[in-house]
Short mmCIF file of C-alpha atoms and ligand atoms in Angstrom, two decimals:
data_model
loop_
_atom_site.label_atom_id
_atom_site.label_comp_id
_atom_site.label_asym_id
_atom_site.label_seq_id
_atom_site.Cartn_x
_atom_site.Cartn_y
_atom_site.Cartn_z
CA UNK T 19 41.08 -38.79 -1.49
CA UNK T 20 39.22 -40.11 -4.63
CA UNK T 21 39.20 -40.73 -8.15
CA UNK T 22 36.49 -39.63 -9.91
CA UNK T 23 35.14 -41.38 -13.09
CA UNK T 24 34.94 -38.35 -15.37
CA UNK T 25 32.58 -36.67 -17.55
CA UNK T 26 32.76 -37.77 -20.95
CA UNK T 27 31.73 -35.96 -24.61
CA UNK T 28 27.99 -35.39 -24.57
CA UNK T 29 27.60 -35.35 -20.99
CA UNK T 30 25.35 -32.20 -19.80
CA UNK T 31 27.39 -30.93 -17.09
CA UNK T 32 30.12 -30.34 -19.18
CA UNK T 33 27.70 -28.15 -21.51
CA UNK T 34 26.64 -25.82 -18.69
CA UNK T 35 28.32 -22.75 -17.25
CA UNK T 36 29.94 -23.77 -13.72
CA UNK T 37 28.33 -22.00 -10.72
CA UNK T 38 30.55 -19.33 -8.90
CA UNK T 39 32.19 -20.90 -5.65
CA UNK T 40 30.85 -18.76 -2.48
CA UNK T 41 33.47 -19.96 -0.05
CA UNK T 42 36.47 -22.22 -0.25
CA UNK T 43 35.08 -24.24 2.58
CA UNK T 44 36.58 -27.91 3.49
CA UNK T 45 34.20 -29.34 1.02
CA UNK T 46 35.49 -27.43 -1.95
CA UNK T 47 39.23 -28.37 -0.48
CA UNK T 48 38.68 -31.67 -0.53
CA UNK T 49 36.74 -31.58 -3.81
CA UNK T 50 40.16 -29.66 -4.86
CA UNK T 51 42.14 -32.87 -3.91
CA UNK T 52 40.20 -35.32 -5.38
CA UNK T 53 40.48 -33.49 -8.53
CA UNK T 54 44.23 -33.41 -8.68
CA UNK T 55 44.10 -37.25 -7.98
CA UNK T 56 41.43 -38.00 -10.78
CA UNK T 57 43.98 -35.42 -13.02
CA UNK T 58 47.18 -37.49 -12.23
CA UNK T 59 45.47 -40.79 -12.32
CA UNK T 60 44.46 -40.30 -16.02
CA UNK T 61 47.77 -38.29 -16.72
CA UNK T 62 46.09 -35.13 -17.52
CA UNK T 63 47.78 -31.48 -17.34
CA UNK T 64 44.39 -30.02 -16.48
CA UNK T 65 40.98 -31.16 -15.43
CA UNK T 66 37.90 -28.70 -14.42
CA UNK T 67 35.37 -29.87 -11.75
CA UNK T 68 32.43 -30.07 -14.65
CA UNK T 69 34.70 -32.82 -15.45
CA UNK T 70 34.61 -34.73 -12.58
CA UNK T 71 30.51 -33.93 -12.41
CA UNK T 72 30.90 -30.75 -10.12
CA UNK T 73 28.90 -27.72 -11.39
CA UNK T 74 32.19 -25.30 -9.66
CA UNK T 75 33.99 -22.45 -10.39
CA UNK T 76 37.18 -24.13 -10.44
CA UNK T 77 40.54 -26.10 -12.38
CA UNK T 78 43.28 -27.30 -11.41
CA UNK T 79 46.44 -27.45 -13.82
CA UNK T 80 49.78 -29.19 -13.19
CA UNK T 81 52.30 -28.82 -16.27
CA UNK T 82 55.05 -30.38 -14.29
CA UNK T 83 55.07 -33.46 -17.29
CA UNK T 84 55.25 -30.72 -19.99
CA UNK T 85 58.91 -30.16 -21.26
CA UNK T 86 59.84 -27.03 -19.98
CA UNK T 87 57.27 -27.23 -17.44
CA UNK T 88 59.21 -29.39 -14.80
CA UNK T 89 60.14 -26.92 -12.43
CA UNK T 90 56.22 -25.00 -12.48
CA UNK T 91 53.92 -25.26 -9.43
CA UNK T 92 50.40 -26.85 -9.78
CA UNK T 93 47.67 -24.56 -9.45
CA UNK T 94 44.20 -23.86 -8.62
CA UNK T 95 42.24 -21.52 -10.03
CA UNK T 96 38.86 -20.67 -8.11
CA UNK T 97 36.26 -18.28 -10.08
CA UNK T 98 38.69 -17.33 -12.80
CA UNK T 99 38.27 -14.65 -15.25
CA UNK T 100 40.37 -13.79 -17.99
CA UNK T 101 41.12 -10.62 -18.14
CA UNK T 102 43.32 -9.67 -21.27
CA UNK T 103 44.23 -11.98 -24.24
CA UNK T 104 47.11 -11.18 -26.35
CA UNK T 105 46.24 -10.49 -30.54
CA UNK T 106 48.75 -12.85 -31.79
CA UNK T 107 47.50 -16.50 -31.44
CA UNK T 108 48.84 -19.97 -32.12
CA UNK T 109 47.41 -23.21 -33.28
CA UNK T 110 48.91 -26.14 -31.62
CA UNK T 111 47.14 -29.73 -31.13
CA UNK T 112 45.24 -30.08 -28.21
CA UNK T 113 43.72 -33.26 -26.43
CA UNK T 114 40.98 -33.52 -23.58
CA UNK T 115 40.04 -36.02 -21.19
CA UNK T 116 36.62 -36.03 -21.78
CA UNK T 117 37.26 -36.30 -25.20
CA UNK T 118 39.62 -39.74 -25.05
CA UNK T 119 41.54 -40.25 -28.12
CA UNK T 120 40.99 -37.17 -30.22
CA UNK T 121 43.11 -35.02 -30.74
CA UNK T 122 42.82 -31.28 -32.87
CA UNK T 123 44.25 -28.16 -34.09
CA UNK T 124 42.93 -25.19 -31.66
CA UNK T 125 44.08 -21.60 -32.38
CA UNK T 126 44.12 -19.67 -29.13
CA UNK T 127 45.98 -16.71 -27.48
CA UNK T 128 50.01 -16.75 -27.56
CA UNK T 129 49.32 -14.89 -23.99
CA UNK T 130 46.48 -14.09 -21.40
CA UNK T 131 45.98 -12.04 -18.02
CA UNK T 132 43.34 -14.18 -15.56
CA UNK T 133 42.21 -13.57 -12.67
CA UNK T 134 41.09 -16.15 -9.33
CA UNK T 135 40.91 -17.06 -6.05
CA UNK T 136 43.16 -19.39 -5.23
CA UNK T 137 42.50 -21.78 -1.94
CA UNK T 138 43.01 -18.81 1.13
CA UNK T 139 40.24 -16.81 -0.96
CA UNK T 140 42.85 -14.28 -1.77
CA UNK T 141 42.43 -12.73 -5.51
CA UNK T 142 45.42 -13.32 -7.71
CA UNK T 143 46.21 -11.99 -11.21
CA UNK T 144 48.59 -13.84 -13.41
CA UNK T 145 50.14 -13.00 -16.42
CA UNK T 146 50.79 -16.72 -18.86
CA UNK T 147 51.94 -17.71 -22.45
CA UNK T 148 52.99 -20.27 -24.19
CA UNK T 149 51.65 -23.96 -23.09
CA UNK T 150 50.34 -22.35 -19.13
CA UNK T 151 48.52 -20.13 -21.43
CA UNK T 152 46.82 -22.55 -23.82
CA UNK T 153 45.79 -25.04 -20.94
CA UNK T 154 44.49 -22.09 -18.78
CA UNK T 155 42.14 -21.09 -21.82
CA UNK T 156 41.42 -24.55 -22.35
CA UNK T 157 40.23 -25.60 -18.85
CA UNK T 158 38.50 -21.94 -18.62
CA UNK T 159 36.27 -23.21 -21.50
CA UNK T 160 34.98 -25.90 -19.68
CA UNK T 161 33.81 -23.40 -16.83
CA UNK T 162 31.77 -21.81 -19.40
CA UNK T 163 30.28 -24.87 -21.11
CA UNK T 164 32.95 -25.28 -24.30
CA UNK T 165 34.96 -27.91 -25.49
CA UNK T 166 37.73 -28.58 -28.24
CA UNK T 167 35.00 -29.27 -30.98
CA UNK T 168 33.45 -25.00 -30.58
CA UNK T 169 36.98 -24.16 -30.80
CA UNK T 170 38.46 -25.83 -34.06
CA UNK T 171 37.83 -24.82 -37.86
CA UNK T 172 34.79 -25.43 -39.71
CA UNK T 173 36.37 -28.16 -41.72
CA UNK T 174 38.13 -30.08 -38.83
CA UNK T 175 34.85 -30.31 -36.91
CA UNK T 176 32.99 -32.04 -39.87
CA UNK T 177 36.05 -34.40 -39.32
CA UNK T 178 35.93 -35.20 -36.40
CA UNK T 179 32.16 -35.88 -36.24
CA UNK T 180 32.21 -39.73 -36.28
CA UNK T 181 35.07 -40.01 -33.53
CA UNK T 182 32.52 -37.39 -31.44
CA UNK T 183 29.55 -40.37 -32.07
CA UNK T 184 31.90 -42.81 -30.75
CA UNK T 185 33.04 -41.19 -27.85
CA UNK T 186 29.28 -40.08 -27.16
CA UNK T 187 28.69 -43.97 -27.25
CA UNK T 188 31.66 -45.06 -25.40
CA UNK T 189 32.93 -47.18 -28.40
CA UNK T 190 36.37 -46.36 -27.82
CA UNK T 191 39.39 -47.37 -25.25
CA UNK T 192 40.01 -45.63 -22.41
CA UNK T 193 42.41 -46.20 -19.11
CA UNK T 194 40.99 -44.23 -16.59
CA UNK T 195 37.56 -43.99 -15.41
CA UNK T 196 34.72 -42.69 -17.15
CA UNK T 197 31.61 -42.07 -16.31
CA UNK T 198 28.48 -44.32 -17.54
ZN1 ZN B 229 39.42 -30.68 -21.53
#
């Protein structure tokens, strides 16, 4: 097992869309692990392999710390799709580990449908609201290149554009690894 320095803010892996994973072979198992290490070492909920530098299909969530949560199963989520999003939405404040510090209002689906492979290749399809729901649509955006700052209001992004400069830079603190 490993930790993984990860992908900060203005990195170009996290910018592109994540390649499709062919087969959940020992590498991609192991790449799995490491990811749920880097995750819990940095006391994440969520983390997507673009964010550990892996262009993959694939997240990993564990809400277990989330009140409410305690009781929910980690999971892995191998060339997801969404497939239905509720109309009613919420805003709630989100935070990212590639974006260290900031934090911002994101509306997003109340509820969602996705679809994945989880690690025996087998296709799942999972209905989620509430917080399993925002941090599904959250580390789903990664996989397609998108980050907190496409997702908030006009006004908050102008905002937030100095603490984006800093984090680009690395002028900020951080207690888990990042990359270079
Ligand atoms: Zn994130």
């Amino acid at each position: 097992m490993a930790i993984i320095p990860i992908t900060i803010y203005g990195d170009k892996i996290l910018r592109e869309k994540t390649k499709k994973v062919k087969q959940v072979d020992d590498e991609v198992i192991q790449n799995i692990r490491d990811m749920f290490e880097t995750m819990r070492a940095a006391h994440g909920i969520g983390l997507a392999a673009n964010q550990v530098g892996l262009n993959k299909s694939i997240f990993v969530i564990d809400l277990t710390p989330v009140e409410g949560y305690e009781e929910s199963s980690p999971l892995v989520m191998i060339n997801p799709v969404i497939t239905a999003e509720s109309d009613d939405s919420v805003i709630y404040e989100e935070g990212c580990l590639s974006l260290p510090n900031l934090r911002a209002d994101v509306e997003r689906a109340e509820a969602i449908e996705i679809k994945y492979l989880d690690t025996d290749e087998k296709e799942q399809i999972i209905e989620a609201d509430d917080w399993m729901a925002r941090v599904i649509l959250h580390e789903y955006d990664h996989l397609i290149g998108k980050m907190i700052p496409d997702r908030v209001a006009q006004d908050i992004k102008k905002r937030l554009k100095g603490e984006l400069t800093d984090i680009m830079n690395r002028n900020m603190d951080v207690d888990y690894p990042i990359t270079d």
